[in-house]
Coordinates of N, CA, C and O and ligand atoms in Angstrom, one line a residue:
M1 N 95.8 126.3 51.9 CA 95.6 127.7 52.3 C 96.7 128.5 51.7 O 97.8 128.0 51.4
Y2 N 96.4 129.8 51.6 CA 97.4 130.7 51.1 C 98.7 130.7 52.0 O 98.6 130.5 53.2
G3 N 99.8 130.9 51.3 CA 101.1 130.8 52.0 C 101.3 131.7 53.1 O 102.1 131.5 54.0
M4 N 100.5 132.8 53.1 CA 100.6 133.8 54.2 C 100.3 133.2 55.5 O 100.8 133.6 56.6
V5 N 99.5 132.1 55.5 CA 99.2 131.4 56.8 C 100.4 130.7 57.3 O 100.8 130.9 58.5
N6 N 101.0 129.9 56.4 CA 102.2 129.1 56.9 C 103.4 130.1 57.2 O 104.2 129.9 58.2
K7 N 103.5 131.2 56.4 CA 104.5 132.2 56.7 C 104.3 132.8 58.1 O 105.2 133.1 58.8
A8 N 103.0 133.0 58.4 CA 102.7 133.6 59.8 C 103.1 132.6 60.9 O 103.6 133.0 61.9
V9 N 102.8 131.3 60.7 CA 103.2 130.3 61.7 C 104.7 130.4 61.9 O 105.2 130.4 63.0
Q10 N 105.4 130.4 60.7 CA 106.9 130.5 60.8 C 107.4 131.7 61.6 O 108.2 131.7 62.5
D11 N 106.8 132.9 61.2 CA 107.1 134.2 61.9 C 106.9 134.1 63.4 O 107.8 134.5 64.2
L12 N 105.8 133.5 63.8 CA 105.4 133.4 65.2 C 106.4 132.5 65.9 O 107.0 132.9 67.0
I13 N 106.8 131.4 65.3 CA 107.7 130.5 66.0 C 109.1 131.1 66.1 O 109.7 131.0 67.1
V14 N 109.6 131.6 65.0 CA 110.9 132.2 65.0 C 111.0 133.3 66.0 O 112.0 133.4 66.7
T15 N 110.0 134.2 66.0 CA 110.1 135.4 66.9 C 110.0 134.9 68.4 O 110.8 135.4 69.2
N16 N 109.1 134.0 68.7 CA 108.9 133.7 70.1 C 109.8 132.5 70.6 O 110.0 132.4 71.8
H17 N 110.3 131.7 69.7 CA 111.0 130.5 70.1 C 112.4 130.4 69.5 O 113.2 129.5 69.9
G18 N 112.7 131.1 68.4 CA 114.0 131.1 67.8 C 114.0 130.2 66.5 O 113.2 129.3 66.3
A19 N 115.0 130.5 65.6 CA 115.1 129.9 64.3 C 115.4 128.4 64.5 O 115.0 127.6 63.6
G20 N 116.1 128.0 65.5 CA 116.5 126.6 65.7 C 115.2 125.8 66.0 O 115.1 124.7 65.4
V21 N 114.4 126.3 66.8 CA 113.1 125.6 67.1 C 112.2 125.5 65.9 O 111.6 124.4 65.6
W22 N 112.2 126.5 65.1 CA 111.4 126.5 63.8 C 111.9 125.4 62.9 O 111.2 124.6 62.3
E23 N 113.3 125.3 62.8 CA 113.9 124.3 61.9 C 113.5 122.9 62.4 O 113.2 122.0 61.5
N24 N 113.5 122.7 63.7 CA 113.1 121.4 64.2 C 111.7 121.1 63.9 O 111.4 120.0 63.5
I25 N 110.8 122.1 64.1 CA 109.4 121.9 63.8 C 109.2 121.6 62.3 O 108.4 120.7 61.9
R26 N 109.8 122.4 61.4 CA 109.7 122.2 60.0 C 110.1 120.8 59.6 O 109.4 120.1 58.8
Q27 N 111.2 120.3 60.2 CA 111.7 118.9 59.8 C 110.8 117.9 60.4 O 110.4 116.9 59.7
Q28 N 110.3 118.1 61.6 CA 109.4 117.1 62.2 C 108.1 117.0 61.4 O 107.5 116.0 61.4
A29 N 107.7 118.1 60.8 CA 106.4 118.2 60.1 C 106.7 117.6 58.7 O 105.7 117.5 57.9
G30 N 107.9 117.3 58.3 CA 108.2 116.8 57.0 C 107.9 117.9 55.9 O 107.5 117.5 54.8
V31 N 108.2 119.1 56.2 CA 107.9 120.2 55.3 C 109.2 120.6 54.6 O 110.2 120.9 55.2
E32 N 109.3 120.5 53.2 CA 110.5 120.7 52.5 C 110.8 122.2 52.3 O 111.9 122.6 52.2
E33 N 109.7 123.0 52.2 CA 109.8 124.4 51.9 C 110.6 125.1 53.0 O 110.2 125.0 54.2
E34 N 111.6 125.9 52.6 CA 112.3 126.7 53.7 C 111.7 128.0 53.8 O 111.9 128.7 54.8
M35 N 110.9 128.4 52.8 CA 110.1 129.7 53.0 C 108.8 129.5 52.2 O 108.7 128.6 51.3
F36 N 107.8 130.3 52.5 CA 106.5 130.2 51.9 C 106.2 131.5 51.1 O 106.5 132.6 51.5
I37 N 105.5 131.3 50.0 CA 105.2 132.5 49.2 C 103.7 132.8 49.5 O 102.8 132.0 49.4
S38 N 103.5 134.1 50.0 CA 102.2 134.5 50.6 C 101.1 134.3 49.6 O 100.0 133.9 50.0
S39 N 101.3 134.6 48.3 CA 100.2 134.6 47.4 C 100.0 133.2 46.7 O 99.2 133.1 45.8
E40 N 100.8 132.2 47.1 CA 100.6 130.9 46.5 C 99.8 130.0 47.5 O 99.8 130.2 48.7
T41 N 99.0 129.0 46.9 CA 98.3 128.2 47.8 C 99.0 126.9 48.1 O 99.7 126.4 47.2
Y42 N 98.9 126.4 49.3 CA 99.5 125.1 49.7 C 98.4 124.2 50.3 O 97.4 124.7 50.7
P43 N 98.7 122.9 50.3 CA 97.6 122.0 50.8 C 97.3 122.3 52.3 O 98.3 122.6 53.1
D44 N 96.1 122.3 52.7 CA 95.7 122.6 54.1 C 96.5 121.7 55.1 O 96.9 122.0 56.2
E45 N 96.7 120.4 54.6 CA 97.3 119.4 55.4 C 98.7 119.8 55.8 O 99.1 119.4 56.9
L46 N 99.4 120.6 55.0 CA 100.8 121.1 55.4 C 100.7 121.9 56.6 O 101.5 121.8 57.6
T47 N 99.7 122.8 56.7 CA 99.5 123.7 57.8 C 99.2 122.9 59.1 O 99.7 123.1 60.2
F48 N 98.3 121.9 58.9 CA 97.9 121.1 60.1 C 99.2 120.3 60.6 O 99.3 120.0 61.8
R49 N 100.0 119.8 59.6 CA 101.3 119.1 60.1 C 102.2 120.1 60.9 O 102.8 119.6 61.8
L50 N 102.3 121.3 60.4 CA 103.1 122.3 61.2 C 102.6 122.5 62.6 O 103.3 122.6 63.5
V51 N 101.2 122.6 62.7 CA 100.6 122.8 64.0 C 100.9 121.6 64.9 O 101.3 121.7 66.1
A52 N 100.7 120.4 64.4 CA 101.0 119.2 65.1 C 102.4 119.1 65.6 O 102.7 118.7 66.7
A53 N 103.3 119.4 64.7 CA 104.8 119.3 65.0 C 105.1 120.4 66.1 O 105.9 120.1 67.0
A54 N 104.5 121.6 65.9 CA 104.8 122.7 66.9 C 104.3 122.2 68.3 O 105.0 122.4 69.3
S55 N 103.2 121.6 68.3 CA 102.6 121.1 69.6 C 103.6 120.0 70.2 O 103.8 120.1 71.4
A56 N 104.1 119.1 69.4 CA 105.0 118.1 69.9 C 106.3 118.7 70.4 O 106.8 118.4 71.5
V57 N 106.9 119.6 69.6 CA 108.2 120.2 69.9 C 108.2 121.1 71.1 O 109.0 121.1 72.0
L58 N 107.1 121.9 71.2 CA 107.0 122.8 72.3 C 106.3 122.2 73.5 O 106.2 122.8 74.6
A59 N 105.9 121.0 73.3 CA 105.3 120.2 74.4 C 104.0 120.9 75.0 O 103.9 121.1 76.3
V60 N 103.2 121.4 74.1 CA 101.9 122.0 74.6 C 100.8 121.5 73.7 O 101.1 121.1 72.5
P61 N 99.6 121.5 74.1 CA 98.5 121.0 73.3 C 98.3 121.8 72.0 O 98.7 123.0 72.0
A62 N 97.9 121.2 70.9 CA 97.7 121.9 69.6 C 96.8 123.1 69.8 O 97.0 124.1 69.2
E63 N 95.8 123.0 70.8 CA 94.9 124.1 71.0 C 95.7 125.4 71.5 O 95.3 126.5 71.1
V64 N 96.7 125.1 72.3 CA 97.5 126.3 72.8 C 98.3 126.9 71.6 O 98.4 128.1 71.5
V65 N 98.8 126.1 70.7 CA 99.5 126.6 69.5 C 98.5 127.4 68.6 O 98.8 128.6 68.2
L66 N 97.3 126.9 68.4 CA 96.3 127.6 67.6 C 95.8 128.9 68.2 O 95.6 129.9 67.5
N67 N 95.7 128.8 69.5 CA 95.3 130.0 70.3 C 96.3 131.1 70.1 O 96.0 132.3 69.8
E68 N 97.6 130.8 70.4 CA 98.7 131.8 70.2 C 98.7 132.3 68.8 O 98.9 133.5 68.5
F69 N 98.5 131.4 67.8 CA 98.5 131.8 66.4 C 97.4 132.7 66.1 O 97.6 133.7 65.3
G70 N 96.2 132.5 66.7 CA 95.1 133.4 66.4 C 95.4 134.9 66.9 O 95.1 135.8 66.2
R71 N 96.0 135.0 68.1 CA 96.4 136.3 68.6 C 97.4 137.0 67.7 O 97.4 138.1 67.4
W72 N 98.4 136.1 67.3 CA 99.5 136.6 66.4 C 98.9 137.1 65.1 O 99.3 138.1 64.6
W73 N 98.0 136.3 64.5 CA 97.4 136.7 63.2 C 96.7 138.1 63.3 O 97.0 138.9 62.4
I74 N 96.0 138.4 64.4 CA 95.4 139.7 64.5 C 96.4 140.8 64.8 O 96.3 141.9 64.1
L75 N 97.3 140.5 65.7 CA 98.1 141.6 66.3 C 99.3 141.9 65.4 O 99.9 143.0 65.4
K76 N 99.8 140.9 64.6 CA 101.0 141.1 63.8 C 100.7 140.9 62.3 O 100.9 141.8 61.6
T77 N 100.2 139.7 61.9 CA 100.1 139.4 60.5 C 99.2 140.4 59.8 O 99.6 140.9 58.7
T78 N 98.0 140.6 60.3 CA 97.1 141.5 59.5 C 97.5 142.9 59.5 O 97.1 143.7 58.7
Q79 N 98.4 143.3 60.5 CA 98.8 144.7 60.6 C 99.9 145.0 59.5 O 100.1 146.1 59.1
E80 N 100.5 143.9 58.9 CA 101.6 144.1 57.9 C 101.0 144.0 56.5 O 100.9 142.9 56.0
G81 N 100.5 145.1 56.0 CA 100.0 145.0 54.6 C 98.5 145.0 54.5 O 97.9 145.2 53.5
Y82 N 97.8 144.6 55.6 CA 96.3 144.5 55.6 C 95.7 145.4 56.6 O 94.5 145.3 56.9
G83 N 96.5 146.4 57.1 CA 96.0 147.3 58.1 C 94.7 148.1 57.7 O 93.8 148.3 58.4
H84 N 94.7 148.4 56.4 CA 93.5 149.1 55.8 C 92.2 148.3 55.9 O 91.2 148.8 56.2
L85 N 92.4 147.0 55.6 CA 91.2 146.1 55.7 C 90.7 146.0 57.2 O 89.5 145.9 57.5
M86 N 91.7 145.9 58.1 CA 91.3 145.7 59.5 C 90.7 147.0 60.0 O 89.7 147.0 60.7
K87 N 91.2 148.2 59.5 CA 90.6 149.5 59.9 C 89.1 149.6 59.4 O 88.2 150.0 60.1
A88 N 88.9 149.1 58.1 CA 87.6 149.2 57.5 C 86.6 148.2 58.2 O 85.4 148.4 58.0
G89 N 87.1 147.3 59.0 CA 86.3 146.3 59.6 C 85.4 146.9 60.7 O 84.4 146.3 61.1
G90 N 85.8 148.0 61.3 CA 85.0 148.6 62.3 C 85.8 149.5 63.3 O 87.0 149.2 63.4
K91 N 85.2 150.4 64.0 CA 85.9 151.3 64.9 C 85.9 150.8 66.4 O 86.5 151.3 67.2
S92 N 85.1 149.7 66.6 CA 85.0 149.2 68.0 C 84.9 147.6 67.8 O 84.6 147.1 66.7
L93 N 85.1 146.9 68.9 CA 85.0 145.5 68.9 C 83.6 145.1 68.4 O 83.5 144.2 67.5
G94 N 82.6 145.7 69.0 CA 81.2 145.3 68.6 C 80.9 145.5 67.1 O 80.3 144.7 66.5
E95 N 81.4 146.7 66.6 CA 81.2 147.0 65.2 C 82.0 145.9 64.3 O 81.4 145.4 63.3
F96 N 83.2 145.6 64.7 CA 84.0 144.7 64.0 C 83.4 143.3 63.9 O 83.3 142.7 62.8
L97 N 82.9 142.9 65.1 CA 82.2 141.5 65.1 C 81.0 141.5 64.3 O 80.7 140.5 63.6
A98 N 80.2 142.6 64.3 CA 79.0 142.7 63.5 C 79.3 142.6 62.0 O 78.5 142.1 61.2
N99 N 80.5 143.2 61.6 CA 80.9 143.2 60.2 C 81.6 141.9 59.8 O 81.9 141.7 58.6
L100 N 81.9 141.1 60.8 CA 82.8 139.9 60.5 C 82.2 139.0 59.4 O 83.0 138.4 58.6
P101 N 80.9 138.8 59.3 CA 80.3 137.9 58.3 C 80.8 138.3 56.9 O 80.9 137.4 56.0
N102 N 81.0 139.6 56.7 CA 81.4 140.0 55.3 C 82.9 140.2 55.1 O 83.4 140.6 54.1
F103 N 83.7 140.0 56.2 CA 85.1 140.4 56.2 C 85.9 139.8 55.1 O 86.5 140.5 54.3
H104 N 85.9 138.5 54.9 CA 86.7 137.8 53.9 C 86.3 138.1 52.5 O 87.1 138.0 51.6
T105 N 85.0 138.5 52.3 CA 84.6 138.8 50.9 C 85.3 140.1 50.4 O 85.4 140.3 49.2
R106 N 85.8 140.9 51.3 CA 86.5 142.1 50.9 C 88.0 141.8 50.5 O 88.7 142.7 50.1
I107 N 88.4 140.6 50.7 CA 89.8 140.3 50.4 C 89.9 139.8 48.9 O 90.0 138.6 48.6
V108 N 89.8 140.8 48.0 CA 89.6 140.5 46.6 C 90.9 140.0 46.0 O 90.8 139.3 44.9
M109 N 92.1 140.2 46.6 CA 93.3 139.8 46.0 C 93.6 138.3 46.2 O 94.7 137.9 45.7
M110 N 92.7 137.6 46.8 CA 92.9 136.2 47.0 C 91.8 135.4 46.4 O 90.9 134.9 47.2
P111 N 91.7 135.2 45.1 CA 90.6 134.5 44.5 C 90.4 133.1 44.9 O 89.2 132.6 44.8
A112 N 91.4 132.4 45.3 CA 91.3 131.0 45.7 C 91.0 130.8 47.2 O 91.0 129.7 47.7
L113 N 90.7 131.9 47.9 CA 90.4 131.9 49.3 C 89.2 131.0 49.6 O 88.2 131.1 49.0
R114 N 89.4 130.1 50.6 CA 88.2 129.3 51.1 C 88.0 129.7 52.6 O 88.4 129.0 53.5
P115 N 87.4 130.9 52.8 CA 87.3 131.4 54.1 C 86.2 130.7 55.0 O 85.4 130.0 54.4
P116 N 86.3 130.9 56.3 CA 85.2 130.4 57.1 C 83.9 131.2 57.0 O 84.0 132.3 56.3
E117 N 82.9 130.8 57.5 CA 81.6 131.5 57.5 C 81.3 132.0 58.9 O 81.3 131.1 59.8
F118 N 81.1 133.2 59.1 CA 80.7 133.8 60.4 C 79.3 134.3 60.3 O 78.9 134.9 59.3
E119 N 78.5 134.2 61.4 CA 77.1 134.7 61.5 C 76.9 135.2 62.9 O 77.4 134.6 63.9
C120 N 76.3 136.4 63.0 CA 76.0 137.0 64.4 C 74.5 136.8 64.7 O 73.7 137.0 63.8
S121 N 74.2 136.5 65.9 CA 72.8 136.5 66.4 C 72.8 137.1 67.8 O 73.8 137.2 68.4
D122 N 71.6 137.3 68.3 CA 71.4 137.9 69.6 C 72.3 139.1 69.9 O 72.9 139.1 70.9
V123 N 72.3 140.0 69.0 CA 73.2 141.1 69.1 C 72.7 142.1 70.1 O 71.6 142.6 70.0
E124 N 73.5 142.4 71.1 CA 73.2 143.4 72.2 C 74.3 144.4 72.2 O 75.2 144.3 71.4
K125 N 74.1 145.4 73.0 CA 75.1 146.5 73.1 C 76.5 146.0 73.4 O 77.5 146.5 72.8
N126 N 76.6 145.0 74.3 CA 78.0 144.6 74.7 C 78.1 143.0 74.7 O 78.9 142.4 75.4
S127 N 77.3 142.4 73.8 CA 77.4 141.0 73.6 C 76.8 140.5 72.3 O 75.9 141.2 71.8
L128 N 77.2 139.4 71.8 CA 76.5 138.7 70.7 C 76.9 137.2 70.7 O 77.8 136.8 71.4
R129 N 76.1 136.5 69.9 CA 76.5 135.1 69.6 C 77.2 135.0 68.3 O 76.6 135.5 67.3
L130 N 78.4 134.4 68.2 CA 79.1 134.3 67.0 C 79.0 132.8 66.5 O 79.4 131.9 67.3
H131 N 78.5 132.6 65.3 CA 78.4 131.3 64.8 C 79.5 131.1 63.8 O 79.7 131.9 62.9
Y132 N 80.2 130.0 63.9 CA 81.4 129.7 63.1 C 81.3 128.4 62.3 O 81.1 127.4 62.9
R133 N 81.3 128.5 61.0 CA 81.3 127.3 60.2 C 82.5 127.3 59.2 O 82.9 128.3 58.7
S134 N 83.0 126.1 59.0 CA 84.2 126.0 58.2 C 84.2 124.7 57.3 O 83.6 123.8 57.7
H135 N 85.0 124.8 56.2 CA 85.3 123.6 55.4 C 86.2 122.7 56.2 O 86.4 121.5 55.8
R136 N 86.9 123.3 57.2 CA 88.0 122.5 57.8 C 87.6 122.2 59.3 O 86.7 122.8 59.8
R137 N 88.2 121.2 59.8 CA 87.9 120.8 61.2 C 89.1 121.1 62.1 O 90.2 121.2 61.7
G138 N 88.7 121.3 63.4 CA 89.8 121.5 64.4 C 90.3 122.9 64.6 O 91.4 123.0 65.2
L139 N 89.7 123.9 64.1 CA 90.3 125.3 64.2 C 89.5 126.2 65.2 O 89.8 127.4 65.2
S140 N 88.7 125.6 66.0 CA 87.9 126.5 66.9 C 88.9 127.2 67.9 O 88.6 128.3 68.3
A141 N 90.0 126.5 68.3 CA 90.9 127.2 69.2 C 91.6 128.4 68.5 O 92.0 129.3 69.2
F142 N 91.7 128.3 67.2 CA 92.3 129.4 66.4 C 91.3 130.6 66.5 O 91.7 131.7 66.7
V143 N 90.0 130.3 66.4 CA 89.0 131.3 66.5 C 89.0 132.0 67.8 O 88.9 133.3 67.9
I144 N 89.2 131.2 68.9 CA 89.3 131.8 70.2 C 90.5 132.8 70.3 O 90.4 133.9 70.8
G145 N 91.6 132.4 69.8 CA 92.8 133.2 69.8 C 92.5 134.5 69.0 O 93.0 135.6 69.3
L146 N 91.8 134.4 67.8 CA 91.5 135.6 67.0 C 90.6 136.5 67.8 O 90.9 137.7 67.8
L147 N 89.6 136.0 68.5 CA 88.7 136.9 69.3 C 89.5 137.6 70.4 O 89.3 138.8 70.7
D148 N 90.4 136.8 71.1 CA 91.2 137.4 72.1 C 92.1 138.5 71.5 O 92.3 139.6 72.1
G149 N 92.7 138.3 70.4 CA 93.5 139.2 69.7 C 92.7 140.5 69.3 O 93.2 141.6 69.4
L150 N 91.5 140.3 68.9 CA 90.6 141.5 68.5 C 90.4 142.3 69.8 O 90.4 143.5 69.7
G151 N 90.1 141.6 70.9 CA 89.9 142.3 72.2 C 91.1 143.2 72.5 O 91.0 144.4 72.9
E152 N 92.3 142.6 72.3 CA 93.5 143.3 72.6 C 93.7 144.5 71.6 O 94.1 145.6 72.0
M153 N 93.4 144.3 70.4 CA 93.5 145.3 69.3 C 92.7 146.5 69.7 O 93.1 147.7 69.5
F154 N 91.5 146.3 70.2 CA 90.5 147.4 70.5 C 90.7 147.8 72.0 O 89.9 148.6 72.5
A155 N 91.7 147.2 72.7 CA 91.8 147.5 74.1 C 90.5 147.3 74.9 O 90.1 148.1 75.7
T156 N 89.8 146.2 74.5 CA 88.5 146.0 75.1 C 88.5 144.6 75.7 O 88.5 143.6 74.9
P157 N 88.4 144.4 77.0 CA 88.5 143.1 77.6 C 87.2 142.2 77.1 O 86.1 142.7 77.1
V158 N 87.5 141.0 76.7 CA 86.5 140.1 76.1 C 86.3 138.9 77.0 O 87.3 138.3 77.5
T159 N 85.1 138.5 77.1 CA 84.8 137.2 77.8 C 84.1 136.3 76.8 O 83.2 136.7 76.0
L160 N 84.6 135.0 76.7 CA 84.1 134.1 75.7 C 83.5 132.9 76.4 O 84.1 132.4 77.4
C161 N 82.4 132.4 75.9 CA 81.9 131.1 76.3 C 81.6 130.3 75.1 O 80.9 130.7 74.2
H162 N 82.3 129.1 75.0 CA 82.2 128.2 73.8 C 81.0 127.4 74.0 O 81.0 126.3 74.6
E163 N 79.8 127.9 73.6 CA 78.5 127.3 73.9 C 78.2 126.0 73.2 O 77.5 125.1 73.7
Q164 N 78.6 125.9 71.9 CA 78.4 124.7 71.1 C 79.6 124.3 70.4 O 80.3 125.2 69.8
R165 N 79.9 123.0 70.4 CA 81.2 122.6 69.7 C 80.8 121.5 68.7 O 80.1 120.6 69.0
Q166 N 81.4 121.7 67.5 CA 81.2 120.7 66.4 C 81.9 119.4 66.9 O 81.4 118.3 66.6
D167 N 83.0 119.5 67.6 CA 83.7 118.4 68.1 C 82.8 117.5 69.0 O 83.1 116.3 69.2
D168 N 81.8 118.1 69.7 CA 80.9 117.4 70.5 C 79.6 117.0 69.8 O 78.6 116.7 70.4
G169 N 79.6 117.1 68.5 CA 78.5 116.7 67.7 C 77.5 117.8 67.3 O 76.5 117.5 66.6
A170 N 77.8 119.0 67.7 CA 76.9 120.1 67.3 C 77.1 120.4 65.8 O 78.1 120.0 65.2
D171 N 76.1 121.0 65.2 CA 76.1 121.3 63.8 C 77.3 122.3 63.4 O 77.9 122.1 62.4
H172 N 77.5 123.2 64.3 CA 78.7 124.2 64.1 C 79.0 124.7 65.5 O 78.4 124.5 66.5
D173 N 80.1 125.5 65.5 CA 80.6 126.1 66.8 C 79.9 127.4 67.0 O 79.7 128.2 66.1
V174 N 79.5 127.6 68.3 CA 78.9 128.9 68.7 C 79.6 129.5 69.9 O 79.9 128.8 70.9
F175 N 80.0 130.8 69.8 CA 80.7 131.4 70.9 C 79.8 132.6 71.4 O 79.3 133.4 70.6
Q176 N 79.6 132.6 72.7 CA 78.9 133.8 73.3 C 80.0 134.8 73.6 O 81.0 134.4 74.4
V177 N 80.0 135.9 73.0 CA 81.1 136.9 73.2 C 80.5 138.1 73.9 O 79.5 138.7 73.5
S178 N 81.1 138.5 75.1 CA 80.7 139.7 75.8 C 81.9 140.6 76.0 O 83.1 140.1 76.1
W179 N 81.7 141.9 76.1 CA 82.9 142.8 76.2 C 82.4 144.0 77.1 O 81.2 144.3 77.2
K180 N 83.4 144.7 77.6 CA 83.1 145.9 78.4 C 82.9 147.1 77.4 O 83.6 147.2 76.4
V181 N 81.9 147.9 77.7 CA 81.7 149.1 76.8 C 82.1 150.4 77.5 O 82.2 150.4 78.7
Ligands
HEM201 C1 93.1 141.4 56.6 C2 92.9 140.4 57.4 C3 92.7 139.0 57.0 C4 93.2 138.3 55.9 C5 94.1 138.8 54.8 C6 92.7 136.9 56.1 C7 93.1 135.9 55.2 C8 92.8 134.6 55.5 C9 93.5 133.5 54.7 C10 94.4 133.6 53.6 C11 93.0 132.3 55.3 C12 93.4 130.9 54.9 C13 92.3 130.2 54.1 C14 92.6 130.0 52.7 O1 93.7 130.4 52.2 O2 91.8 129.5 51.9 C15 92.1 132.7 56.4 C16 91.5 131.8 57.2 C17 90.8 132.1 58.3 N1 90.4 133.4 58.7 FE1 91.0 135.1 57.9 N2 91.9 136.8 57.2 C18 91.9 138.0 57.8 C19 91.2 138.4 58.9 C20 90.5 137.5 59.7 C21 89.7 137.9 60.9 C22 89.6 139.3 61.4 C23 89.1 136.7 61.3 C24 88.2 136.5 62.5 C25 88.2 137.2 63.6 C26 89.5 135.6 60.4 C27 89.1 134.3 60.6 C28 89.7 133.3 59.9 C29 89.5 131.9 60.2 C30 88.8 131.3 61.4 C31 90.2 131.1 59.2 C32 90.5 129.6 59.2 C33 89.9 128.9 58.1 C34 88.7 128.1 58.4 O3 88.2 128.2 59.5 O4 88.3 127.4 57.5 N3 90.3 136.2 59.5 N4 92.0 134.1 56.4

């Protein structure tokens, strides 16, 4: 993944838990890099090692780390330098989610991006089903954090139901998303 992902994990840990905790996590993950270059790509496995080490050091499940990271990604990372892309995504939560399937295709400055695939179905005024497919496994808790973060960004309370899980043998993950209008 692009270095901006690892850099965002580092920012989140340093801000919320301090530089010492980050150093501990970095060492436990066996990561030699002391900083990440946003525009360079790193093996996915390095990011997964950081999440596993953060889970061990902070003594919380990996899902909690991914969840917190999803909210951080929306509320902090994307606001620094990518605010224009987020604004272009839509004026309300419903509009943003309806546009999500095309979101990553607009990130033209990252030619090596291997983004997830989103699809919307059963679109109503204040709800829809979001289908999530990825080349990677184990990131559905990140998606939940992203959706919570989007709700917060639009000051729109969101309710999520994780209807289908790839981890339980489903073909892909499906989230029923509803919000207040
Ligand atoms: C300007 C805003 C955004 C940028 C610059 C961005 C960029 C990226 C990058 C660099 C990755 C790592 C993948 C790779 O390097 O190949 C990624 C992954 C991902 N992005 Fe985005 N993204 C943005 C917004 C969003 C939004 C709004 C969502 C959904 C609500 C989203 C969902 C995801 C997910 C779920 C992944 C994990 C990869 C996977 O599932 O395979 N992103 N994105």
